[in-house]
Every structure is written in structure tokens, then in C-alpha cells.
mmCIF file of C-alpha atoms and ligand atoms in Angstrom:
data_model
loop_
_atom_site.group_PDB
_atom_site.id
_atom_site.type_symbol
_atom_site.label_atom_id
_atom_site.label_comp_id
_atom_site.label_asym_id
_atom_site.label_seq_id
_atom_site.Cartn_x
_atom_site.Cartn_y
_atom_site.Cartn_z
ATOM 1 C CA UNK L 1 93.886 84.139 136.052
ATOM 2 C CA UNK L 2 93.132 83.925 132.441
ATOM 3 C CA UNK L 3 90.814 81.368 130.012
ATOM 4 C CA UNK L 4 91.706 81.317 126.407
ATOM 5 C CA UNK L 5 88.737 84.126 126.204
ATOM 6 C CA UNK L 6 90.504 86.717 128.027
ATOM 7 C CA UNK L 7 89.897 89.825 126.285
ATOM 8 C CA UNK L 8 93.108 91.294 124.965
ATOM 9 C CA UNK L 9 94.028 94.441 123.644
ATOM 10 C CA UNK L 10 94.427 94.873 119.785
ATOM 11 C CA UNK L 11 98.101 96.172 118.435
ATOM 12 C CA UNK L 12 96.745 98.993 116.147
ATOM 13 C CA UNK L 13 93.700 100.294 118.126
ATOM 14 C CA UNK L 14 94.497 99.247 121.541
ATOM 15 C CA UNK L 15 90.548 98.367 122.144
ATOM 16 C CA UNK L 16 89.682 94.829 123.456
ATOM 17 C CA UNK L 17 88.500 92.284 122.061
ATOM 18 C CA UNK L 18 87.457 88.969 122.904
ATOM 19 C CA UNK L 19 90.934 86.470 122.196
ATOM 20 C CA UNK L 20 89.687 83.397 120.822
ATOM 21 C CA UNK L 21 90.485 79.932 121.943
ATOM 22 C CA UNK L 22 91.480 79.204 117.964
ATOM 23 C CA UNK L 23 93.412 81.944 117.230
ATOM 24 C CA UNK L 24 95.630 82.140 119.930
ATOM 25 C CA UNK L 25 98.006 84.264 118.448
ATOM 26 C CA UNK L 26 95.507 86.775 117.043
ATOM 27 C CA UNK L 27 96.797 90.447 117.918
ATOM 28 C CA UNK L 28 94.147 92.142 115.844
ATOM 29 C CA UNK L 29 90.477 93.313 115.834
ATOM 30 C CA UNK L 30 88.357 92.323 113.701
ATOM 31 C CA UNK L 31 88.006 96.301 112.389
ATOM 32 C CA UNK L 32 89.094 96.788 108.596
ATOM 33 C CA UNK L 33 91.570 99.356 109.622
ATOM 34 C CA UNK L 34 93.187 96.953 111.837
ATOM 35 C CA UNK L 35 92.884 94.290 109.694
ATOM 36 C CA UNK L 36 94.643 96.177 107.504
ATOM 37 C CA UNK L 37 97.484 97.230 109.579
ATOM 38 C CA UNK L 38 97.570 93.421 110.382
ATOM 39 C CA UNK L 39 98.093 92.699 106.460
ATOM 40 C CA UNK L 40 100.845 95.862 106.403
ATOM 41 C CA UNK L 41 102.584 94.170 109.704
ATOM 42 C CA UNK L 42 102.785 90.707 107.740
ATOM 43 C CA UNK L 43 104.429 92.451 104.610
ATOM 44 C CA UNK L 44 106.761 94.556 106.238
ATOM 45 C CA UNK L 45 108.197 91.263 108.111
ATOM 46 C CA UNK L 46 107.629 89.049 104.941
ATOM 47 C CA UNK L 47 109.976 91.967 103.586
ATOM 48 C CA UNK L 48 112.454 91.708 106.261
ATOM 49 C CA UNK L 49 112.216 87.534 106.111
ATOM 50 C CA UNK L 50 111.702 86.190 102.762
ATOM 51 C CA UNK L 51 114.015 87.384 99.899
ATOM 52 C CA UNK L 52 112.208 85.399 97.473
ATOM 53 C CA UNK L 53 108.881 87.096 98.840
ATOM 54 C CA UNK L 54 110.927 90.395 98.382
ATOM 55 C CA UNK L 55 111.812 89.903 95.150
ATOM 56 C CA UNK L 56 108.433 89.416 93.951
ATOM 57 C CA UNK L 57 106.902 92.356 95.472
ATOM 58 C CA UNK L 58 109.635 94.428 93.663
ATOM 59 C CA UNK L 59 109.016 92.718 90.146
ATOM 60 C CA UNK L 60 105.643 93.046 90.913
ATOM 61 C CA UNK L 61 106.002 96.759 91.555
ATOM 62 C CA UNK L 62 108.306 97.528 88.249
ATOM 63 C CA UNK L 63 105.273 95.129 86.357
ATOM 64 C CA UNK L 64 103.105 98.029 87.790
ATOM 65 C CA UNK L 65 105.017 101.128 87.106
ATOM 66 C CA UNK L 66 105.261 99.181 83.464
ATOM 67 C CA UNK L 67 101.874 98.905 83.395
ATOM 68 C CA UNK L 68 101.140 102.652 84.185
ATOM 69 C CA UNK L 69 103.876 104.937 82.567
ATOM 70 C CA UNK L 70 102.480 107.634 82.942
ATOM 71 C CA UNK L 71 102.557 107.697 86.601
ATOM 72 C CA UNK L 72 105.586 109.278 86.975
ATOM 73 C CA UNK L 73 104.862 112.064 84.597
ATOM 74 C CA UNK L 74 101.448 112.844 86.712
ATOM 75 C CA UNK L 75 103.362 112.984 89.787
ATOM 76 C CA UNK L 76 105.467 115.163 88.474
ATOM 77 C CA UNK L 77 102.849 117.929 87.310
ATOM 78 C CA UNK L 78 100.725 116.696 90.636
ATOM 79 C CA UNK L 79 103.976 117.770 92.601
ATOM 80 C CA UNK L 80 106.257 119.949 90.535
ATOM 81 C CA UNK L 81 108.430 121.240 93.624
ATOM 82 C CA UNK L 82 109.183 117.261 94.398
ATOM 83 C CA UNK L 83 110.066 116.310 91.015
ATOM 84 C CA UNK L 84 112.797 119.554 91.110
ATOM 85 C CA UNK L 85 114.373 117.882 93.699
ATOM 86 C CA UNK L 86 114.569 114.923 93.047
ATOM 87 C CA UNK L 87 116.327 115.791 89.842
ATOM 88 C CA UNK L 88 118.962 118.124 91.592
ATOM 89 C CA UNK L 89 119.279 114.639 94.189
ATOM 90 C CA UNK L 90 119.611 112.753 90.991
ATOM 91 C CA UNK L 91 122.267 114.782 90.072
ATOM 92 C CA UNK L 92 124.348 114.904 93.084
ATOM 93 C CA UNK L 93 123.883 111.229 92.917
ATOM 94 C CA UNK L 94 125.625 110.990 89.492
ATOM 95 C CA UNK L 95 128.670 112.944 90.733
ATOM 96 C CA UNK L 96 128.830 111.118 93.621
ATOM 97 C CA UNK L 97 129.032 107.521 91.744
ATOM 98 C CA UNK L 98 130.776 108.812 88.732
ATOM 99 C CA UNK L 99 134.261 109.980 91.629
ATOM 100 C CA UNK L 100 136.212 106.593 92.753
ATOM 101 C CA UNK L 101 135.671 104.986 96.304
ATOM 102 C CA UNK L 102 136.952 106.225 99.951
ATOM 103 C CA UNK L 103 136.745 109.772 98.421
ATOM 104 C CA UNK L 104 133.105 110.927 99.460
ATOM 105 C CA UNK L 105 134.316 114.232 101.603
ATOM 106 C CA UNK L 106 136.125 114.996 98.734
ATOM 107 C CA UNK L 107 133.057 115.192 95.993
ATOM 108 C CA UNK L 108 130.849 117.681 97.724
ATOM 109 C CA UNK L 109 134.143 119.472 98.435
ATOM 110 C CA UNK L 110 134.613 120.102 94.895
ATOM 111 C CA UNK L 111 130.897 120.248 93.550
ATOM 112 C CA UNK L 112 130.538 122.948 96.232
ATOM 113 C CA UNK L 113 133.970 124.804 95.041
ATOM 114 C CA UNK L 114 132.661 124.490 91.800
ATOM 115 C CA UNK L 115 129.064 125.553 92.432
ATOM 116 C CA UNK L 116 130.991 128.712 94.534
ATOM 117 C CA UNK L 117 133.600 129.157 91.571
ATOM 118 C CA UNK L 118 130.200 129.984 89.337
ATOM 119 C CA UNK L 119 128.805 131.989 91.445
ATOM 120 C CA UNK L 120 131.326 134.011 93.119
ATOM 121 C CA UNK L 121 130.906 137.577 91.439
ATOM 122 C CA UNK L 122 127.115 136.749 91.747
ATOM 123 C CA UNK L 123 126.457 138.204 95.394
ATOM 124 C CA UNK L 124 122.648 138.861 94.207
ATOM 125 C CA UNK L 125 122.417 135.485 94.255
ATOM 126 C CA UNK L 126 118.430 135.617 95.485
ATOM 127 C CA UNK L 127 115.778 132.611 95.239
ATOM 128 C CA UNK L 128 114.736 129.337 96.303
ATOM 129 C CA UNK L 129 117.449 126.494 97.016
ATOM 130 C CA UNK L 130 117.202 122.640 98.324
ATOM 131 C CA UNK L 131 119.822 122.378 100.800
ATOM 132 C CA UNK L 132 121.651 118.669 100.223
ATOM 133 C CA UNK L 133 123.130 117.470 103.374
ATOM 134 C CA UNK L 134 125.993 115.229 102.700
ATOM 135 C CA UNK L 135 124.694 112.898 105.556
ATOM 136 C CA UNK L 136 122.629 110.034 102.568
ATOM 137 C CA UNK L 137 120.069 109.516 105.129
ATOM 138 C CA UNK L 138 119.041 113.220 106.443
ATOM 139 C CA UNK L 139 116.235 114.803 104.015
ATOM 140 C CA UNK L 140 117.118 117.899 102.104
ATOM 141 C CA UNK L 141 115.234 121.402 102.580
ATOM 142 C CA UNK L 142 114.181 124.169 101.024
ATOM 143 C CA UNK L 143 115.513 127.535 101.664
ATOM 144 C CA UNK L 144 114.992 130.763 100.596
ATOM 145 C CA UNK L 145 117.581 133.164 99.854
ATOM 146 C CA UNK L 146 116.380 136.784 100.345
ATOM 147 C CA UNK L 147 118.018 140.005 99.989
ATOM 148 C CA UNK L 148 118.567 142.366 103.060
ATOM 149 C CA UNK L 149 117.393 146.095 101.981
ATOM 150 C CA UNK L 150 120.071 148.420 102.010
ATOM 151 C CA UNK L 151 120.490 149.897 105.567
ATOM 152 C CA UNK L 152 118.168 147.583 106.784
ATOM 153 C CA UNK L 153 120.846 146.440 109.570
HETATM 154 ZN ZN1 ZN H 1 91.943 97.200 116.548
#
């Protein structure tokens, strides 16, 4: 049965390594990329743990976006089909808040109506949408809308 220099199998890589007799609780290899996803597994429980911790990555994160403003704006023109959405999400967002509580069902019931209202003599309506699921946590998608040739069916 096993000595303190057992080898023992690494979390992120899964490859062996010798366990040593002063770092008993060592999970990690000694490679960067585990290393690193030792560092990432530290922060994401510090996260979980520590408010205070918390709270200073996040001012430490706004002090960054602070420090580069025109991040955002390069993201944007780096990925112009994101930044769309997320504007049309922003959007939905703002309806959303702006309608009082225990009436969710009710605000895409009547941004949809009114989205349909505008549209309804509009049947060409042809062209790329984001599909918003009402669900907060489900993603939205892209669709495209395409017209069926005449007599095609
Ligand atoms: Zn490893």
C-alpha cells in the first residue's frame, strides 16, 4: 500500500506524477498548462468563497475596462454580428425591467404583439433574425428567414 511518493494522477492532464511527501495535497503537475488550470481552479473557488476576494476581482476588472476604453469598441468591429445582439438583448432587457414584478409572461406577450402589430401587412418579411427565448438562461440564435419561390411546394 502506498508511501507519501505514490505517484498520483494530475486533475487537468490525468498523467502521473510523483506526489510529494511536502505537498500532500498537491493535485497538479508541475506542467504550465496545469499549473495554470491549478491557478484558474483556485479563482473560481476563491470566487465562490470569498466575497471580499470577489469584490476585488470585479473592481479590478472595471479598473481594467477603465483603463482600456476602447476595448469594447474593438470588439465590436472585431465581432460586429455579437455586438447586434447584444444590443437587441439589451433591449429586451430594458422592457423587461422597465414592466412591474410577477408580470414576466406578460412582457414578451406584448413586445411580441407589438413586434407582430408592425409587421403584420409585411408577409415579405425576409432576412436574418436572433431568436430571444424567454427562458434568461438559454442562448439566443440566429435564424434566417427565406422566401419560398412561388410554386415551389
Ligand atoms: Zn498535469
Amino acid at each position: 500500500m502506498g508511501g507519501a511518493m505514490d505517484p498520483i494522477p494530475c486533475f487537468s492532464c490525468g498523467d502521473y506524477f510523483p506526489s510529494s511527501p511536502r505537498h500532500k495535497s498537491q493535485r497538479y503537475c508541475k506542467k504550465p498548462k496545469c499549473q495554470r488550470a491549478k491557478k484558474a481552479e483556485w479563482q473560481r473557488h476563491k470566487m465562490h468563497t470569498d466575497p471580499e476576494y470577489k469584490a476585488g476581482q470585479r473592481q479590478s476588472h472595471q479598473e481594467w475596462l477603465r483603463a482600456n476604453p476602447n476595448y469594447w469598441k474593438g470588439y465590436r468591429k472585431r465581432h460586429p454580428e455579437k455586438a447586434e445582439r447584444n444590443r437587441i438583448l439589451q433591449i429586451i432587457r430594458n422592457r423587461r425591467r422597465r414592466k412591474p414584478e410577477g408580470s414576466d409572461a406578460d412582457t414578451d406577450t406584448s413586445l411580441i404583439a407589438k413586434m407582430d402589430a408592425s409587421k403584420r401587412n409585411d408577409f415579405g418579411l425576409v432576412g436574418q433574425f436572433w431568436l430571444v427565448p424567454v427562458i434568461a438562461k438559454m442562448d439566443a440564435s440566429k435564424i434566417v428567414l427565406r422566401q419560398i419561390p412561388a410554386g415551389y411546394d
